[in-house]
PDB file of C-alpha atoms in Angstrom:
ATOM      1  CA  MET D   8    -207.179 -66.767-105.617  1.00 44.00           C
ATOM      2  CA  LYS D   9    -203.458 -67.508-106.044  1.00 43.00           C
ATOM      3  CA  SER D  10    -200.875 -67.051-103.336  1.00 43.00           C
ATOM      4  CA  GLN D  11    -197.268 -66.742-104.409  1.00 45.00           C
ATOM      5  CA  ALA D  12    -194.160 -67.257-102.306  1.00 45.00           C
ATOM      6  CA  ARG D  13    -191.942 -64.188-102.307  1.00 44.00           C
ATOM      7  CA  GLY D  14    -188.687 -63.350-100.592  1.00 45.00           C
ATOM      8  CA  GLY D  15    -189.093 -61.923 -97.102  1.00 47.00           C
ATOM      9  CA  THR D  16    -192.680 -63.155 -96.583  1.00 44.00           C
ATOM     10  CA  ARG D  17    -193.785 -62.828 -92.955  1.00 48.00           C
ATOM     11  CA  TRP D  18    -195.665 -66.082 -92.310  1.00 41.00           C
ATOM     12  CA  LYS D  19    -197.393 -64.875 -89.117  1.00 43.00           C
ATOM     13  CA  ARG D  20    -198.754 -61.828 -90.936  1.00 43.00           C
ATOM     14  CA  PHE D  21    -199.849 -64.086 -93.819  1.00 38.00           C
ATOM     15  CA  ALA D  22    -201.764 -66.311 -91.374  1.00 41.00           C
ATOM     16  CA  VAL D  23    -203.447 -63.302 -89.764  1.00 40.00           C
ATOM     17  CA  VAL D  24    -204.666 -62.174 -93.195  1.00 39.00           C
ATOM     18  CA  MET D  25    -205.841 -65.650 -94.255  1.00 39.00           C
ATOM     19  CA  VAL D  26    -207.953 -66.453 -91.161  1.00 42.00           C
ATOM     20  CA  PRO D  27    -210.404 -63.511 -91.556  1.00 38.00           C
ATOM     21  CA  SER D  28    -210.629 -64.293 -95.288  1.00 40.00           C
ATOM     22  CA  VAL D  29    -211.729 -67.870 -94.578  1.00 42.00           C
ATOM     23  CA  GLY D  30    -214.251 -66.578 -92.029  1.00 40.00           C
ATOM     24  CA  ALA D  31    -215.694 -64.104 -94.520  1.00 39.00           C
ATOM     25  CA  ALA D  32    -215.966 -66.831 -97.152  1.00 44.00           C
ATOM     26  CA  ALA D  33    -217.860 -69.035 -94.695  1.00 44.00           C
ATOM     27  CA  ALA D  34    -220.277 -66.189 -93.858  1.00 41.00           C
ATOM     28  CA  VAL D  35    -220.978 -65.535 -97.532  1.00 41.00           C
ATOM     29  CA  THR D  36    -221.511 -69.260 -98.151  1.00 44.00           C
ATOM     30  CA  MET D  37    -224.025 -69.445 -95.298  1.00 44.00           C
ATOM     31  CA  ALA D  38    -225.924 -66.452 -96.712  1.00 42.00           C
ATOM     32  CA  ILE D  39    -226.099 -68.180-100.092  1.00 41.00           C
ATOM     33  CA  ALA D  40    -227.366 -71.366 -98.432  1.00 45.00           C
ATOM     34  CA  GLN D  41    -230.185 -69.386 -96.853  1.00 42.00           C
ATOM     35  CA  GLY D  42    -231.093 -67.830-100.204  1.00 42.00           C
ATOM     36  CA  ALA D  43    -230.100 -64.347 -99.017  1.00 38.00           C
ATOM     37  CA  LEU D  44    -227.537 -63.632-101.742  1.00 36.00           C
ATOM     38  CA  ALA D  45    -227.175 -64.227-105.440  1.00 38.00           C
ATOM     39  CA  ALA D  46    -224.306 -66.641-106.042  1.00 40.00           C
ATOM     40  CA  SER D  47    -221.367 -66.119-108.367  1.00 39.00           C
ATOM     41  CA  PHE D  48    -218.480 -68.566-107.952  1.00 38.00           C
ATOM     42  CA  GLN D  49    -215.439 -67.906-110.126  1.00 41.00           C
ATOM     43  CA  VAL D  50    -212.030 -69.388-109.439  1.00 39.00           C
ATOM     44  CA  SER D  51    -209.547 -67.474-111.576  1.00 52.00           C
ATOM     45  CA  GLY D  52    -206.981 -69.812-113.066  1.00 65.00           C
ATOM     46  CA  GLN D  53    -207.967 -72.575-110.624  1.00 75.00           C
ATOM     47  CA  GLN D  54    -209.837 -75.663-111.772  1.00 82.00           C
ATOM     48  CA  PHE D  55    -212.272 -77.338-109.399  1.00 88.00           C
ATOM     49  CA  GLN D  56    -214.271 -80.560-109.183  1.00 91.00           C
ATOM     50  CA  ILE D  57    -218.042 -80.990-108.978  1.00 92.00           C
ATOM     51  CA  THR D  58    -219.925 -84.249-108.422  1.00 94.00           C
ATOM     52  CA  ALA D  59    -223.623 -85.059-107.937  1.00 95.00           C
ATOM     53  CA  ASP D  60    -225.742 -88.174-107.662  1.00 96.00           C
ATOM     54  CA  HIS D  61    -228.492 -86.648-109.799  1.00 96.00           C
ATOM     55  CA  ILE D  62    -229.259 -83.385-111.606  1.00 96.00           C
ATOM     56  CA  HIS D  63    -232.725 -82.470-112.857  1.00 97.00           C
ATOM     57  CA  GLY D  64    -232.577 -79.402-115.084  1.00 95.00           C
ATOM     58  CA  GLU D  65    -235.332 -77.318-116.666  1.00 96.00           C
ATOM     59  CA  GLY D  66    -234.463 -75.224-119.728  1.00 96.00           C
ATOM     60  CA  PHE D  67    -231.069 -76.580-120.827  1.00 94.00           C
ATOM     61  CA  GLY D  68    -228.565 -75.009-123.216  1.00 92.00           C
ATOM     62  CA  GLN D  69    -224.939 -75.819-124.048  1.00 89.00           C
ATOM     63  CA  TYR D  70    -222.374 -74.117-126.282  1.00 87.00           C
ATOM     64  CA  GLY D  71    -218.615 -73.916-126.751  1.00 82.00           C
ATOM     65  CA  ALA D  72    -216.532 -70.967-125.595  1.00 78.00           C
ATOM     66  CA  MET D  73    -213.050 -69.825-124.622  1.00 71.00           C
ATOM     67  CA  GLU D  74    -212.286 -68.948-121.010  1.00 67.00           C
ATOM     68  CA  ASP D  75    -209.619 -66.415-120.027  1.00 62.00           C
ATOM     69  CA  THR D  76    -208.161 -68.026-116.905  1.00 58.00           C
ATOM     70  CA  ASP D  77    -205.266 -65.540-116.916  1.00 58.00           C
ATOM     71  CA  PRO D  78    -205.835 -62.587-119.289  1.00 54.00           C
ATOM     72  CA  LYS D  79    -202.384 -61.111-118.574  1.00 60.00           C
ATOM     73  CA  ALA D  80    -200.675 -64.344-119.627  1.00 53.00           C
ATOM     74  CA  LYS D  81    -203.181 -64.836-122.466  1.00 62.00           C
ATOM     75  CA  ASP D  82    -204.057 -68.250-121.041  1.00 62.00           C
ATOM     76  CA  HIS D  83    -207.192 -69.473-122.831  1.00 67.00           C
ATOM     77  CA  LYS D  84    -209.092 -72.676-122.049  1.00 70.00           C
ATOM     78  CA  ALA D  85    -211.718 -74.290-124.255  1.00 76.00           C
ATOM     79  CA  VAL D  86    -214.889 -74.927-122.243  1.00 81.00           C
ATOM     80  CA  ALA D  87    -218.441 -76.130-122.717  1.00 83.00           C
ATOM     81  CA  VAL D  88    -220.810 -73.625-121.105  1.00 87.00           C
ATOM     82  CA  VAL D  89    -223.819 -75.455-119.660  1.00 90.00           C
ATOM     83  CA  GLY D  90    -226.805 -73.310-118.740  1.00 91.00           C
ATOM     84  CA  MET D  91    -230.053 -74.253-116.963  1.00 95.00           C
ATOM     85  CA  ASN D  92    -233.013 -72.092-116.020  1.00 95.00           C
ATOM     86  CA  LYS D  93    -233.562 -74.254-112.925  1.00 96.00           C
ATOM     87  CA  ALA D  94    -231.620 -77.177-111.507  1.00 96.00           C
ATOM     88  CA  ASP D  95    -232.206 -79.547-108.591  1.00 97.00           C
ATOM     89  CA  ILE D  96    -228.948 -81.226-107.545  1.00 96.00           C
ATOM     90  CA  THR D  97    -228.912 -84.275-105.273  1.00 96.00           C
ATOM     91  CA  ASN D  98    -225.828 -84.847-103.125  1.00 95.00           C
ATOM     92  CA  LEU D  99    -223.782 -81.966-104.518  1.00 94.00           C
ATOM     93  CA  CYS D 100    -220.059 -81.865-103.792  1.00 94.00           C
ATOM     94  CA  GLN D 101    -217.581 -79.185-104.876  1.00 92.00           C
ATOM     95  CA  ALA D 102    -213.850 -79.345-104.146  1.00 91.00           C
ATOM     96  CA  VAL D 103    -210.979 -76.992-104.961  1.00 87.00           C
ATOM     97  CA  ASN D 104    -207.320 -77.131-103.957  1.00 86.00           C
ATOM     98  CA  VAL D 105    -205.447 -73.840-103.707  1.00 82.00           C
ATOM     99  CA  PRO D 106    -201.633 -73.729-103.618  1.00 81.00           C
ATOM    100  CA  THR D 107    -200.129 -71.630-100.798  1.00 81.00           C
ATOM    101  CA  PRO D 108    -196.615 -71.191 -99.340  1.00 83.00           C
ATOM    102  CA  PHE D 109    -197.628 -73.751 -96.677  1.00 80.00           C
ATOM    103  CA  GLY D 110    -198.750 -76.347 -99.227  1.00 84.00           C
ATOM    104  CA  ALA D 111    -202.136 -77.075-100.776  1.00 83.00           C
ATOM    105  CA  VAL D 112    -205.244 -75.908 -98.932  1.00 86.00           C
ATOM    106  CA  GLY D 113    -208.309 -77.978 -99.755  1.00 87.00           C
ATOM    107  CA  LEU D 114    -211.849 -76.600 -99.632  1.00 88.00           C
ATOM    108  CA  LYS D 115    -214.806 -78.968 -99.953  1.00 91.00           C
ATOM    109  CA  LEU D 116    -218.474 -78.045 -99.906  1.00 91.00           C
ATOM    110  CA  LYS D 117    -221.314 -80.600 -99.706  1.00 94.00           C
ATOM    111  CA  ALA D 118    -225.064 -79.948 -99.814  1.00 94.00           C
ATOM    112  CA  GLY D 119    -228.376 -81.472-100.873  1.00 94.00           C
ATOM    113  CA  GLY D 120    -227.615 -84.882 -99.400  1.00 92.00           C
ATOM    114  CA  GLY D 121    -230.735 -85.028 -97.228  1.00 90.00           C
ATOM    115  CA  LYS D 122    -234.427 -84.821 -98.034  1.00 90.00           C
ATOM    116  CA  LYS D 123    -234.075 -81.637-100.117  1.00 94.00           C
ATOM    117  CA  PRO D 124    -231.716 -81.280-103.103  1.00 96.00           C
ATOM    118  CA  ALA D 125    -229.641 -78.176-103.703  1.00 95.00           C
ATOM    119  CA  HIS D 126    -231.504 -75.760-105.974  1.00 96.00           C
ATOM    120  CA  ALA D 127    -230.067 -73.255-108.451  1.00 94.00           C
ATOM    121  CA  GLU D 128    -231.671 -70.760-110.821  1.00 94.00           C
ATOM    122  CA  LYS D 129    -230.000 -69.249-113.894  1.00 92.00           C
ATOM    123  CA  LEU D 130    -227.128 -71.683-113.416  1.00 91.00           C
ATOM    124  CA  TYR D 131    -224.025 -71.550-115.644  1.00 89.00           C
ATOM    125  CA  LEU D 132    -221.096 -73.951-115.539  1.00 88.00           C
ATOM    126  CA  ASP D 133    -217.907 -73.531-117.594  1.00 86.00           C
ATOM    127  CA  ALA D 134    -216.609 -77.107-117.799  1.00 86.00           C
ATOM    128  CA  ASN D 135    -213.820 -78.770-119.729  1.00 85.00           C
ATOM    129  CA  GLU D 136    -214.629 -82.342-118.681  1.00 87.00           C
ATOM    130  CA  MET D 137    -217.884 -84.078-117.820  1.00 88.00           C
ATOM    131  CA  LYS D 138    -218.683 -87.708-117.018  1.00 90.00           C
ATOM    132  CA  VAL D 139    -222.297 -88.860-116.670  1.00 91.00           C
ATOM    133  CA  GLY D 140    -223.442 -92.368-115.820  1.00 92.00           C
ATOM    134  CA  ASN D 141    -226.742 -91.835-117.636  1.00 93.00           C
ATOM    135  CA  ALA D 142    -228.089 -88.762-119.452  1.00 93.00           C
ATOM    136  CA  ARG D 143    -231.603 -88.139-120.753  1.00 95.00           C
ATOM    137  CA  PHE D 144    -232.571 -85.089-122.847  1.00 95.00           C
ATOM    138  CA  ASN D 145    -236.231 -84.238-123.402  1.00 95.00           C
ATOM    139  CA  GLU D 146    -237.147 -82.446-126.667  1.00 95.00           C
ATOM    140  CA  ILE D 147    -233.526 -81.865-127.636  1.00 92.00           C
ATOM    141  CA  ASP D 148    -232.332 -79.657-130.513  1.00 92.00           C
ATOM    142  CA  ILE D 149    -228.768 -80.328-131.686  1.00 91.00           C
ATOM    143  CA  GLY D 150    -226.893 -77.926-133.959  1.00 88.00           C
ATOM    144  CA  VAL D 151    -228.754 -74.700-133.221  1.00 88.00           C
ATOM    145  CA  SER D 152    -226.913 -71.376-133.268  1.00 85.00           C
ATOM    146  CA  SER D 153    -225.684 -70.247-129.857  1.00 83.00           C
ATOM    147  CA  ASP D 154    -227.204 -66.833-130.659  1.00 84.00           C
ATOM    148  CA  HIS D 155    -230.680 -68.298-131.134  1.00 85.00           C
ATOM    149  CA  MET D 156    -231.139 -70.668-128.187  1.00 88.00           C
ATOM    150  CA  THR D 157    -234.679 -70.455-126.821  1.00 89.00           C
ATOM    151  CA  LYS D 158    -234.938 -73.256-124.247  1.00 91.00           C
ATOM    152  CA  GLY D 159    -232.203 -72.346-121.778  1.00 83.00           C
ATOM    153  CA  PRO D 160    -231.098 -69.161-120.016  1.00 84.00           C
ATOM    154  CA  GLY D 161    -229.196 -68.056-123.125  1.00 75.00           C
ATOM    155  CA  LYS D 162    -225.574 -66.960-123.154  1.00 70.00           C
ATOM    156  CA  SER D 163    -223.976 -65.997-119.889  1.00 66.00           C
ATOM    157  CA  SER D 164    -223.900 -62.231-119.371  1.00 60.00           C
ATOM    158  CA  GLY D 165    -220.522 -62.509-117.655  1.00 53.00           C
ATOM    159  CA  ASP D 166    -217.248 -61.960-119.477  1.00 45.00           C
ATOM    160  CA  LYS D 167    -215.451 -65.069-118.210  1.00 51.00           C
ATOM    161  CA  ALA D 168    -216.351 -67.349-121.117  1.00 53.00           C
ATOM    162  CA  LYS D 169    -216.377 -65.796-124.575  1.00 57.00           C
ATOM    163  CA  SER D 170    -218.300 -67.637-127.291  1.00 59.00           C
ATOM    164  CA  VAL D 171    -217.984 -67.322-131.041  1.00 63.00           C
ATOM    165  CA  PRO D 172    -221.070 -65.617-132.540  1.00 70.00           C
ATOM    166  CA  GLY D 173    -223.346 -68.179-134.178  1.00 71.00           C
ATOM    167  CA  SER D 174    -221.350 -71.137-132.861  1.00 76.00           C
ATOM    168  CA  PHE D 175    -222.683 -74.687-132.492  1.00 83.00           C
ATOM    169  CA  ALA D 176    -225.057 -75.272-129.587  1.00 88.00           C
ATOM    170  CA  GLN D 177    -227.668 -77.681-128.319  1.00 90.00           C
ATOM    171  CA  GLN D 178    -230.726 -77.214-126.128  1.00 92.00           C
ATOM    172  CA  ALA D 179    -233.499 -79.225-124.474  1.00 94.00           C
ATOM    173  CA  ASP D 180    -236.707 -78.655-122.546  1.00 96.00           C
ATOM    174  CA  SER D 181    -235.316 -80.630-119.614  1.00 96.00           C
ATOM    175  CA  VAL D 182    -232.494 -83.006-118.709  1.00 95.00           C
ATOM    176  CA  GLU D 183    -231.852 -85.824-116.241  1.00 96.00           C
ATOM    177  CA  PHE D 184    -228.217 -86.630-115.347  1.00 95.00           C
ATOM    178  CA  ASP D 185    -227.150 -89.503-113.073  1.00 96.00           C
ATOM    179  CA  ASP D 186    -223.731 -89.985-111.432  1.00 95.00           C
ATOM    180  CA  VAL D 187    -222.220 -86.700-112.580  1.00 93.00           C
ATOM    181  CA  GLU D 188    -218.534 -85.787-112.313  1.00 93.00           C
ATOM    182  CA  GLN D 189    -217.235 -82.530-113.796  1.00 91.00           C
ATOM    183  CA  LYS D 190    -214.099 -80.433-113.883  1.00 89.00           C
ATOM    184  CA  ALA D 191    -214.793 -76.739-114.289  1.00 87.00           C
ATOM    185  CA  TRP D 192    -213.200 -73.294-114.280  1.00 83.00           C
ATOM    186  CA  ALA D 193    -216.197 -71.225-113.169  1.00 82.00           C
ATOM    187  CA  THR D 194    -219.757 -71.537-111.918  1.00 84.00           C
ATOM    188  CA  SER D 195    -222.357 -68.806-111.488  1.00 84.00           C
ATOM    189  CA  ALA D 196    -226.024 -68.712-110.559  1.00 85.00           C
ATOM    190  CA  GLY D 197    -228.738 -66.158-109.971  1.00 88.00           C
ATOM    191  CA  THR D 198    -229.546 -67.930-106.687  1.00 90.00           C
ATOM    192  CA  PHE D 199    -228.139 -71.079-105.119  1.00 90.00           C
ATOM    193  CA  THR D 200    -229.947 -72.681-102.168  1.00 92.00           C
ATOM    194  CA  LEU D 201    -227.854 -75.268-100.305  1.00 92.00           C
ATOM    195  CA  PRO D 202    -229.756 -77.344 -97.715  1.00 94.00           C
ATOM    196  CA  ASP D 203    -227.716 -79.478 -95.297  1.00 94.00           C
ATOM    197  CA  LEU D 204    -224.616 -77.451 -96.129  1.00 92.00           C
ATOM    198  CA  HIS D 205    -221.269 -78.693 -94.845  1.00 92.00           C
ATOM    199  CA  MET D 206    -218.021 -76.916 -95.685  1.00 90.00           C
ATOM    200  CA  SER D 207    -214.562 -78.078 -94.645  1.00 90.00           C
ATOM    201  CA  VAL D 208    -211.173 -76.411 -95.074  1.00 88.00           C
ATOM    202  CA  SER D 209    -207.984 -78.364 -94.436  1.00 86.00           C
ATOM    203  CA  MET D 210    -204.308 -78.519 -95.203  1.00 88.00           C
ATOM    204  CA  GLY D 211    -203.758 -80.989 -98.016  1.00 86.00           C
ATOM    205  CA  ALA D 212    -205.745 -81.784-101.143  1.00 85.00           C
ATOM    206  CA  GLN D 213    -209.423 -82.680-100.969  1.00 87.00           C
ATOM    207  CA  GLU D 214    -211.615 -84.338-103.568  1.00 89.00           C
ATOM    208  CA  CYS D 215    -215.204 -85.393-104.139  1.00 90.00           C
ATOM    209  CA  LYS D 216    -215.289 -89.174-104.420  1.00 82.00           C
ATOM    210  CA  LYS D 217    -217.819 -91.063-106.489  1.00 70.00           C
TER     211      LYS D 217
END
């Protein structure tokens, strides 16, 4: 969500609107953590950071696509859409910084740092940068058509990232990623369970440090 400074803005009224919004976001996040809601995180036009100590994925697929971060401005970003049928994520951290008339507001979410990892099903990530300390692909197929992937969840049914029919893709039965750091435009999942959830909102930028 973008907030724009306009002439005659009433800051007290703005604060009154923002506080319930943050509370609602926290309530939704808690419901997701308890597995009560399907998760769909999309930050329109706002890039965010994701880090993890380890990701174990079952049913992996990856293909290139274009993301409309601002359809009105025809702002298109090239992304790699990563899909997994199931993913266990150890020490997950997600951070996003949103500009406001008061300055940047940082939101950071951490989960899966205890005995249980975070768990996602039908997970999709639209990323434009990914760093991995070590990656292992089991039974990998490189150069398959994105329309004929069989090992992952297939193409995302959402309209955020638009792929070219028959474009280059790769897939694997399973993957193991260590020391992951990604920059992404959108994430969605059928379900996202977040044990040991901790969310913090603060004035000023936040980041996930590796």
